Short mmCIF file of C-alpha atoms and ligand atoms in Angstrom, two decimals:
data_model
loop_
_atom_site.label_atom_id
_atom_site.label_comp_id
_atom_site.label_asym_id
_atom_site.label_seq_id
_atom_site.Cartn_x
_atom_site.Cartn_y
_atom_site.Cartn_z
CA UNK A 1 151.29 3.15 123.76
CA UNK A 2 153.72 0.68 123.78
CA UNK A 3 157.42 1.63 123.58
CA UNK A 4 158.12 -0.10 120.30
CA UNK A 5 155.90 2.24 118.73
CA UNK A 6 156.93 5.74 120.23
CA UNK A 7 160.20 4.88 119.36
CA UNK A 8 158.66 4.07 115.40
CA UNK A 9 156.60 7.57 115.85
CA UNK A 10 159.64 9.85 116.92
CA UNK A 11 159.03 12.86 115.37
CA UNK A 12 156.58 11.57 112.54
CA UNK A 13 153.07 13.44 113.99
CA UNK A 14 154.84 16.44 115.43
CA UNK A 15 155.00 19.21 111.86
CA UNK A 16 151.99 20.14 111.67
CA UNK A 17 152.42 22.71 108.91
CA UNK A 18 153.81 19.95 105.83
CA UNK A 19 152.84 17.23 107.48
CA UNK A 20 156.15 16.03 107.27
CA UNK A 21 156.70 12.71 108.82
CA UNK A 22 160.74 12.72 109.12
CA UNK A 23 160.83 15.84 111.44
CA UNK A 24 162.73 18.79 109.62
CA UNK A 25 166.21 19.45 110.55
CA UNK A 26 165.84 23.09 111.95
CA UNK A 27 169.26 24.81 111.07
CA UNK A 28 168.36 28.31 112.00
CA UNK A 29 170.01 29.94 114.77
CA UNK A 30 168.10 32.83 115.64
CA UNK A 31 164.00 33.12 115.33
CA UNK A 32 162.30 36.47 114.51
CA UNK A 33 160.32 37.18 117.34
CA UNK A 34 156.32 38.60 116.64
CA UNK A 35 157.02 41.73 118.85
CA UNK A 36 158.41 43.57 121.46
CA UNK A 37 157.93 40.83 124.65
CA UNK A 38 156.74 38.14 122.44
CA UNK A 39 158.29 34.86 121.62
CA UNK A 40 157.39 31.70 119.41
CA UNK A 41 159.30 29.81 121.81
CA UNK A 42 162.46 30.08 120.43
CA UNK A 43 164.64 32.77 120.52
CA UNK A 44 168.44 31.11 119.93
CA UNK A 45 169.18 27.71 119.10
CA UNK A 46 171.87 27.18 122.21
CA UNK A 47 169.02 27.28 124.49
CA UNK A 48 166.22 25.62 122.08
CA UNK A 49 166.18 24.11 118.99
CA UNK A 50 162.98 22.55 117.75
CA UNK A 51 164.80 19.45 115.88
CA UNK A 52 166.07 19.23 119.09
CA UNK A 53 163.46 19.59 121.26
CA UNK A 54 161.83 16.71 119.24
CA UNK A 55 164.69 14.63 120.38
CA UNK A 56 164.60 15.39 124.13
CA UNK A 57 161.18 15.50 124.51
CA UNK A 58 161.25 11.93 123.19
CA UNK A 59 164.36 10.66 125.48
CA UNK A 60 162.84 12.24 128.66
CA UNK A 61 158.70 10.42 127.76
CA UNK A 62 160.60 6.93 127.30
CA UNK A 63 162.75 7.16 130.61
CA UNK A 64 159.43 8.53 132.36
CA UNK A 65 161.39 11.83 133.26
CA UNK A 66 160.16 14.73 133.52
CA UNK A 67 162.84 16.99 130.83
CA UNK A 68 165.36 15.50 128.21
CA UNK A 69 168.79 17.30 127.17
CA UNK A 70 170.68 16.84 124.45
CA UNK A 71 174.14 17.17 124.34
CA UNK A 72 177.04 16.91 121.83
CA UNK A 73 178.64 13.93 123.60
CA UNK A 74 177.91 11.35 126.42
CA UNK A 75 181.07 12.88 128.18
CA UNK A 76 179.69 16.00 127.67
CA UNK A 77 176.30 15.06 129.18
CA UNK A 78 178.31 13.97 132.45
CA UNK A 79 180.51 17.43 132.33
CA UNK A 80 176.93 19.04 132.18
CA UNK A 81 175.29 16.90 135.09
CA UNK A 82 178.88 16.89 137.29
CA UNK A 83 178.31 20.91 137.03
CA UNK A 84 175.59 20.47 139.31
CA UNK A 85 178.11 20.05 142.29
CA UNK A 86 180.39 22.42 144.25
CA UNK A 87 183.91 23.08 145.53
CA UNK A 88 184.08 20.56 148.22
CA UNK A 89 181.18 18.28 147.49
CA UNK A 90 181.51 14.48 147.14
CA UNK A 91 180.70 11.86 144.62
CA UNK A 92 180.24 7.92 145.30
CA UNK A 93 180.71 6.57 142.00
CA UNK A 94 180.49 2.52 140.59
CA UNK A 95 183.95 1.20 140.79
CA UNK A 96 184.02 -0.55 137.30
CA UNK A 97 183.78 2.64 135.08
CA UNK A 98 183.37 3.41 131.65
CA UNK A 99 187.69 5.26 131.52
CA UNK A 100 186.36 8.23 129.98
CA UNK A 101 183.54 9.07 133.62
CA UNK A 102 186.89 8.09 135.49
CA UNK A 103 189.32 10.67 133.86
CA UNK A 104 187.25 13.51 133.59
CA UNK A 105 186.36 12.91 137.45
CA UNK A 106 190.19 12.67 138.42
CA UNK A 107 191.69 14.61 135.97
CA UNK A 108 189.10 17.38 135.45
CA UNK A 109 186.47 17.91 137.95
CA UNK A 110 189.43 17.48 140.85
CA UNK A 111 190.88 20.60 140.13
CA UNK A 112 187.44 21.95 140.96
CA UNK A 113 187.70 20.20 144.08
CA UNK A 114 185.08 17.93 143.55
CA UNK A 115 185.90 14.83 144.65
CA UNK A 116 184.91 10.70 143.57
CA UNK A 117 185.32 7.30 145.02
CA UNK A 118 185.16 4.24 143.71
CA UNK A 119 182.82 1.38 145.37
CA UNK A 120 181.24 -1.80 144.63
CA UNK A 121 177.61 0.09 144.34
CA UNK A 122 175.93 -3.40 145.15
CA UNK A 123 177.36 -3.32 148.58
CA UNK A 124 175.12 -0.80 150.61
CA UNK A 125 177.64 -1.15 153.62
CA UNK A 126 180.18 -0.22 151.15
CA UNK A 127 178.38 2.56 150.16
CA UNK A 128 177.62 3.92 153.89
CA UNK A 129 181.10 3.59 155.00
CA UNK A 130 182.20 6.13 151.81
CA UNK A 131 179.34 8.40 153.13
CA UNK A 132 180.39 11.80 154.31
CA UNK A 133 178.87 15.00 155.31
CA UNK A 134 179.70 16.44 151.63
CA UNK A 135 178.65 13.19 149.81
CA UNK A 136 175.87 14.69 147.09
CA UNK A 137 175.53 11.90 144.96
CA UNK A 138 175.91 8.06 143.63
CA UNK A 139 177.14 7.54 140.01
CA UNK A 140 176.32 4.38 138.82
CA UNK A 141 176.60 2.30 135.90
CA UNK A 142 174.79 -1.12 135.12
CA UNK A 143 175.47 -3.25 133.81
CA UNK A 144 179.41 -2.12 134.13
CA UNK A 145 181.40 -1.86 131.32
CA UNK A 146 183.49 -4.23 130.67
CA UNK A 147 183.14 -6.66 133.26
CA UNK A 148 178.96 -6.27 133.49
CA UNK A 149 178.28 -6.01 137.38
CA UNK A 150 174.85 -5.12 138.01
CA UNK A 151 173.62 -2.64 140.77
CA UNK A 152 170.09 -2.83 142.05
CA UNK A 153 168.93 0.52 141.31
CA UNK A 154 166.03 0.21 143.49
CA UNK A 155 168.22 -0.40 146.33
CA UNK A 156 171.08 2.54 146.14
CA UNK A 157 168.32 4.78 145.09
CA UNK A 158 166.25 3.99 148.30
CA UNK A 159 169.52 4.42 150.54
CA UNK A 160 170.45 7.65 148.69
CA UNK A 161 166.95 9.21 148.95
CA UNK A 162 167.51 8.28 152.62
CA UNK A 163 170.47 10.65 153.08
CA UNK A 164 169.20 13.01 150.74
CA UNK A 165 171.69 11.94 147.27
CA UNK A 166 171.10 12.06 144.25
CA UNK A 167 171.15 9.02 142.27
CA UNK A 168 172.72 9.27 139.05
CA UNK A 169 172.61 6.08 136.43
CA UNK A 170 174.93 5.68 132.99
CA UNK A 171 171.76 3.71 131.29
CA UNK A 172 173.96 3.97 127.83
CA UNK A 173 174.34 -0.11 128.10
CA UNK A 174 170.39 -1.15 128.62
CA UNK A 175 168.62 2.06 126.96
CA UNK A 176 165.20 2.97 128.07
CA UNK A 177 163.63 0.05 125.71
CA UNK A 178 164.99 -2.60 128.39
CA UNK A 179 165.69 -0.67 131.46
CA UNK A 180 164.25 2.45 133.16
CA UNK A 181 166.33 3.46 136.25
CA UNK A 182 163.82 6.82 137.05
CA UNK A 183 160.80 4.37 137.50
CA UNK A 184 163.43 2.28 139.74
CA UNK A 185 163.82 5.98 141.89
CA UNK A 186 166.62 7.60 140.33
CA UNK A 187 166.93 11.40 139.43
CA UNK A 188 168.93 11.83 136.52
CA UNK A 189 169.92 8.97 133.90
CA UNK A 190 172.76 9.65 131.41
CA UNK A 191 173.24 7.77 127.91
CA UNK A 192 176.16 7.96 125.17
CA UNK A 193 173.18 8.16 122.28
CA UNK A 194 176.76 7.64 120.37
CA UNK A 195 176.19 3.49 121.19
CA UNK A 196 173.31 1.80 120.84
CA UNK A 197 170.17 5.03 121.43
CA UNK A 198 172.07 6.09 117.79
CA UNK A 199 172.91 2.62 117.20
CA UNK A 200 174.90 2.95 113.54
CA UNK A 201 178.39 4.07 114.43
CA UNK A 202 177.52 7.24 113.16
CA UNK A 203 176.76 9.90 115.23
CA UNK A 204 178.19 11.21 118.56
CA UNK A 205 175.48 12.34 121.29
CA UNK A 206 174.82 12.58 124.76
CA UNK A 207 171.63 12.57 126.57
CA UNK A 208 170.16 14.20 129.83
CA UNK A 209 166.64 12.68 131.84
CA UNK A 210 166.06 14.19 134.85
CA UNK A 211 163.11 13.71 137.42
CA UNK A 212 161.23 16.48 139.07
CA UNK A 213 160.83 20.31 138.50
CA UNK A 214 163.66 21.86 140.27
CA UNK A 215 166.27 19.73 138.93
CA UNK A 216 164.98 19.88 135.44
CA UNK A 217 165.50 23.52 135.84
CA UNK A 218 168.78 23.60 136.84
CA UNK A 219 169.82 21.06 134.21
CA UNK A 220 168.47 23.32 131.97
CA UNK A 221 170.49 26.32 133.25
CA UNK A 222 173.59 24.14 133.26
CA UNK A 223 172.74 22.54 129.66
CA UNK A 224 172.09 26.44 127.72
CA UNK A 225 175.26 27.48 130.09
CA UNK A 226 177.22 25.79 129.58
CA UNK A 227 176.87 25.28 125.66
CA UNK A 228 177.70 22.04 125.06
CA UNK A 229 174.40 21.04 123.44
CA UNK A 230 173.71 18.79 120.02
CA UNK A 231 173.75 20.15 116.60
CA UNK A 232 170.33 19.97 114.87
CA UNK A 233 171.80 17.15 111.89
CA UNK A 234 173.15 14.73 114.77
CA UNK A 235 169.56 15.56 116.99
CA UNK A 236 167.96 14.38 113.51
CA UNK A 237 170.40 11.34 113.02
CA UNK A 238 170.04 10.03 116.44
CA UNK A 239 166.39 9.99 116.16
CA UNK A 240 166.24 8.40 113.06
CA UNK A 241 168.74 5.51 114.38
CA UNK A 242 166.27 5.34 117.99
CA UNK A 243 163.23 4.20 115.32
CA UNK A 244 164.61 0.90 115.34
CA UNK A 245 165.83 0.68 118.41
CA UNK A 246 163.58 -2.36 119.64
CA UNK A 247 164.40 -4.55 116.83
CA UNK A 248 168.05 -4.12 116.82
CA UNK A 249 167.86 -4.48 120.98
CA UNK A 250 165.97 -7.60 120.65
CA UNK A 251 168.46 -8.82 117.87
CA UNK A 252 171.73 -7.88 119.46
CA UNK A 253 170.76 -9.60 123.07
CA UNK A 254 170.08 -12.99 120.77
CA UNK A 255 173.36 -12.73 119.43
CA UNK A 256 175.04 -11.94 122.45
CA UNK A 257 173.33 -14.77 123.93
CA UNK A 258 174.06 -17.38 121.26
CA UNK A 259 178.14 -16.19 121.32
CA UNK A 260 177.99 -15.95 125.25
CA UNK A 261 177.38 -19.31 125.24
CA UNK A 262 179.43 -20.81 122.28
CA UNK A 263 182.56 -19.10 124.61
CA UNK A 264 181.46 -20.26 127.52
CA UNK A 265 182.11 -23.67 126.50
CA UNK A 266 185.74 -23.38 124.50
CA UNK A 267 188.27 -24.59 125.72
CA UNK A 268 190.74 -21.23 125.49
CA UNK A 269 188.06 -19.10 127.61
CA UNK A 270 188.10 -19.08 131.34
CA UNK A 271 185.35 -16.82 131.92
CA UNK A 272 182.42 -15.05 130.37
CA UNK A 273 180.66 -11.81 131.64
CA UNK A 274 177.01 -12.00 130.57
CA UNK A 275 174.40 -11.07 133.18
CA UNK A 276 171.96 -12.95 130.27
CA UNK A 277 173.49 -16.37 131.69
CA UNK A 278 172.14 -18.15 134.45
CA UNK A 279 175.50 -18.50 136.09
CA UNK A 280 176.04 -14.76 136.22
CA UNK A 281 176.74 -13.46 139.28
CA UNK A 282 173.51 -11.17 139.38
CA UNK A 283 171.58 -12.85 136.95
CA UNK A 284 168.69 -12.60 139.44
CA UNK A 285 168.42 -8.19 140.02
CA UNK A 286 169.25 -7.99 136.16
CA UNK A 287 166.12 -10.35 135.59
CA UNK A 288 163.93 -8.11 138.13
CA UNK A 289 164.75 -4.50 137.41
CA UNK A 290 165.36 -4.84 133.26
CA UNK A 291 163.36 -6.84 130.53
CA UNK A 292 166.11 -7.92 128.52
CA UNK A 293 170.23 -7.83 128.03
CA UNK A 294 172.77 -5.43 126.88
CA UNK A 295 174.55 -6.88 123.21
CA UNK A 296 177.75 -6.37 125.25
CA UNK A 297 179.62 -9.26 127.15
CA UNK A 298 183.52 -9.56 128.05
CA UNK A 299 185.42 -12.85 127.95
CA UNK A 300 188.80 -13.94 130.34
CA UNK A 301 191.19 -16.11 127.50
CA UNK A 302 192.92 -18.66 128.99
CA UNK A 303 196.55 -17.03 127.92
CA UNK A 304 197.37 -14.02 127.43
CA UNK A 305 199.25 -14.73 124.46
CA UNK A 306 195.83 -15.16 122.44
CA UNK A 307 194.57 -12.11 122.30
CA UNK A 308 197.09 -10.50 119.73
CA UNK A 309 196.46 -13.29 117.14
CA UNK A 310 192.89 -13.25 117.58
CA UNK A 311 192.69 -9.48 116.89
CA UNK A 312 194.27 -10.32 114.06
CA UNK A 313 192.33 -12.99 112.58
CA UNK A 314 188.67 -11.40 112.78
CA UNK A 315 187.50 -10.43 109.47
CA UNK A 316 184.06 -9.87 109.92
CA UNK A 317 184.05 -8.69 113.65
CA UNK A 318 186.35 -5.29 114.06
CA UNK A 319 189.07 -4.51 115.93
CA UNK A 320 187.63 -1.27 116.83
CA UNK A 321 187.20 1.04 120.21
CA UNK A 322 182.94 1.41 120.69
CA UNK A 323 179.76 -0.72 121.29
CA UNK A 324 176.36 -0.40 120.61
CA UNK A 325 176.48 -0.04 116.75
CA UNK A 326 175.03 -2.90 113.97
CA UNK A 327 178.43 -3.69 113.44
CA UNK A 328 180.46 -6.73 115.45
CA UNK A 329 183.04 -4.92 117.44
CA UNK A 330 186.04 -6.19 119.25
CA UNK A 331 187.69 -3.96 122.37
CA UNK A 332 190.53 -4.67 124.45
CA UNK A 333 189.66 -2.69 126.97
CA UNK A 334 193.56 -2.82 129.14
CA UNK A 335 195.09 -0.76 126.08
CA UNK A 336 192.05 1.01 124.64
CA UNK A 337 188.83 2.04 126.61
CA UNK A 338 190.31 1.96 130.08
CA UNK A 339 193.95 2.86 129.62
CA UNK A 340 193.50 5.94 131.47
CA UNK A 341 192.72 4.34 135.17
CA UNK A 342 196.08 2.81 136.88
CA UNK A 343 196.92 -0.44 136.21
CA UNK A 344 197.00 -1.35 139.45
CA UNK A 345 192.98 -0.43 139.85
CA UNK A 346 192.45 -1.63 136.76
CA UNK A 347 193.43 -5.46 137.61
CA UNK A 348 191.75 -5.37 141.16
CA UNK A 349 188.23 -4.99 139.09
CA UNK A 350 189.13 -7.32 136.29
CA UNK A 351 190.06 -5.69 133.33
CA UNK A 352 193.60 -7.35 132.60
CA UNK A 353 195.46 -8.51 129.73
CA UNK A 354 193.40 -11.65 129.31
CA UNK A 355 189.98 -9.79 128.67
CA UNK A 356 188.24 -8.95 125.87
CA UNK A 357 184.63 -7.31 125.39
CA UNK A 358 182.58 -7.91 122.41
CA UNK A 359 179.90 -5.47 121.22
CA UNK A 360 177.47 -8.14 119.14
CA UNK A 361 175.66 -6.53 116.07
CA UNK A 362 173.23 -7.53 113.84
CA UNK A 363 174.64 -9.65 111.86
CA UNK A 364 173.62 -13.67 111.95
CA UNK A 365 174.73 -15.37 114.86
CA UNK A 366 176.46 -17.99 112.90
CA UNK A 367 178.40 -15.91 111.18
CA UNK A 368 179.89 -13.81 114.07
CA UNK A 369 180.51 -17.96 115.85
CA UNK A 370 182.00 -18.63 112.45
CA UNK A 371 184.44 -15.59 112.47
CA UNK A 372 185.16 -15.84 116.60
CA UNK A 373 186.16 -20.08 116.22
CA UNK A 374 188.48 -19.20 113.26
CA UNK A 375 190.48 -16.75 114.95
CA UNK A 376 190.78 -18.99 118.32
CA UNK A 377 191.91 -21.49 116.15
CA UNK A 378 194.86 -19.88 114.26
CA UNK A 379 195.80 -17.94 117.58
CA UNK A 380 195.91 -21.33 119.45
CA UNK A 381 198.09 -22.39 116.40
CA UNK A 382 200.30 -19.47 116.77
CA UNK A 383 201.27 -19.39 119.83
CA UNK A 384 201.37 -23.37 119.90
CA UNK A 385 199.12 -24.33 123.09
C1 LIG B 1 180.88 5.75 125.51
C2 LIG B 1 180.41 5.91 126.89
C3 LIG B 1 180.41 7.17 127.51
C4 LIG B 1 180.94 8.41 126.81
O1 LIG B 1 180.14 8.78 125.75
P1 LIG B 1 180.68 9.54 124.42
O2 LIG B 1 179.46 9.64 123.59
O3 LIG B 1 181.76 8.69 123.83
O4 LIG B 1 181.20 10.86 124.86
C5 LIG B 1 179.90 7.25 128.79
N1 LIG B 1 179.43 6.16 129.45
C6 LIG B 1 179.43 4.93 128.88
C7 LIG B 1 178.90 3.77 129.64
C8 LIG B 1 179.91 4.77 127.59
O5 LIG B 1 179.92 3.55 127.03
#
């Protein structure tokens, strides 16, 4: 079947008792078992839950994996996955970072003694020279987030099988309906379900796909472990948002295309960061390895001085701190999203005071243009340029 219609099906043919075709929201904690020995396959809800279980057996089929895991956060899903290394092991990880991967790598998991660093993941020499004998692993996210670099999956995966890595992709941006990094060679693939898997704004949820039977296992150990799994009303939420996630992903690339390119034109933008456009730097690998674009882009303003009035002037787009929902929102990613990593790092990848990133909805195109070329204009009265 094609993917537009598992996603639709989620859940709707699995109760076979009601026939139910919104999948029950199992609440229960503990399950009677028949006797002494037996089980109906779940015994307590940490470990399995069948809403849940609905949910992750769903995630893992659409990124061809072989187990799904739900957690109660994207960060937690990381924490979960990072909890697969040891004292001393190594991580190579994408140097443009979503802030929240970056603190709890320098903040948390180095007190474990597990250290990260930070490399263009398109540059396999790059990569090889940050090789050690401890290295376990390659963390990457593509497209990046804010300034959208793209990795070629196939690539670092092939290297990292080489020496015996794992590869490890943040596919919270693309989602399985236009990119699948396992069928690219990677092992695991991580999502914030909170952005656009969820999709409304309204629900916070990590998820887990791993490939192959011994690593599904030990996710699983980690995942029941650890604890830090999804409640049964957000497992039921997120599926209900992932129904539709074909026609909002279609929708929110057509936006993002139609604003990328109204920017890319005005005369107060320097720069726009849209692997969709032809002039992107790695238009070509996003074109080969996923069938369609993210609805997130980031923009360079020409001065600084913009960015305060523009924030200001949006009415219909928010000034808000997430991406992926059916609502326009606005980041500025120095002061909100990646505050945490030094300044200094920050503005060698990009992300200064001149950049915003703008997570298209649903709404029409021509409103969202509408909105955008109002607020340019008072800024650029403001501030008199
Ligand atoms: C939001 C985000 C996360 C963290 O997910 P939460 O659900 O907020 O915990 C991780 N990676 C990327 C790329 C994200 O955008």
């Amino acid at each position: 079947m094609k993917i537009e219609s598992r996603l639709a099906q989620i859940g709707s043919i699995s109760e076979p008792v009601t026939g139910a075709v919104s999948y029950p929201i199992y609440h229960s904690t503990a399950y009677r078992h028949p006797k002494l020995g037996q089980s109906t396959g779940f015994d307590y809800t940490r470990t399995k839950n069948p809403t849940r279980t609905i949910l992750e057996d769903a995630i893992a089929q659409l990124e061809s994996g072989d187990a799904g895991f739900a957690s109660s956060s994207g960060m937690a899903s990381l924490q979960t996955i990072f909890a697969l290394f040891s004292q001393g092991d190594h991580l190579i990880v994408s140097l443009d970072l979503y802030g929240g991967t970056y603190r709890l790598l320098e903040k948390i998991m180095s007190r474990f003694g597990i250290t990260a660093t930070y490399v263009d993941t398109n540059d396999l020499d790059a990569l090889e020279s940050e090789r050690t004998p401890s290295t376990k692993a390659v963390l990457i996210e593509t497209p990046t987030n804010p300034l959208m670099m793209v990795t070629d999956i196939e690539k670092v995966s092939t290297w990292a099988k080489r020496h015996g890595l794992l590869t490890i992709v943040d596919n919270t941006l693309l989602t399985p309906f236009f990119q699948r990094p396992i069928e690219l060679g990677a092992d695991i693939v991580i999502h914030s379900a909170t952005k656009y898997l969820g999709g409304h704004n309204d629900v916070l949820a990590g998820l887990i796909v791993t490939k192959g039977k011994e690593l599904s296992e030990q996710v699983a150990f980690l995942h029941n472990s650890i604890g830090a799994v999804l409640g049964p009303q957000d497992a039921w939420l997120l599926m209900r948002g992932m129904k539709t996630l074909a026609l909002r992903m279609e929708r929110h690339q057509e936006n993002a295309t139609k604003i990328a390119c109204f920017l890319k034109t005005h005369l107060d933008v320097e720069n726009v960061y849209y692997p969709a456009l032809p002039e992107h730097l790695h238009h070509d690998v996003q074109n080969r390895q996923s069938s369609g674009n993210t609805g997130i882009f980031s923009f360079r303003l020409k001065d600084a001085r913009l960015v305060e009035p523009i924030l200001r002037h949006i009415k219909l787009i928010a000034f808000a701190e997430s991406l992926g929902g059916v609502e326009s929102l606005m980041t500025y990613p120095a002061v909100q999203t990646h505050a945490d990593i030094p300044e200094e790092i920050r503005r060698a990848v990009g992300v200064d005071d001149r950049l915003l990133r703008f997570s298209v909805g649903i709404e029409h195109a021509d409103d969202l243009i509408a909105d955008l070329a109002y607020a340019l204009e008072e800024a650029r009265k403001e501030i008199g340029v």
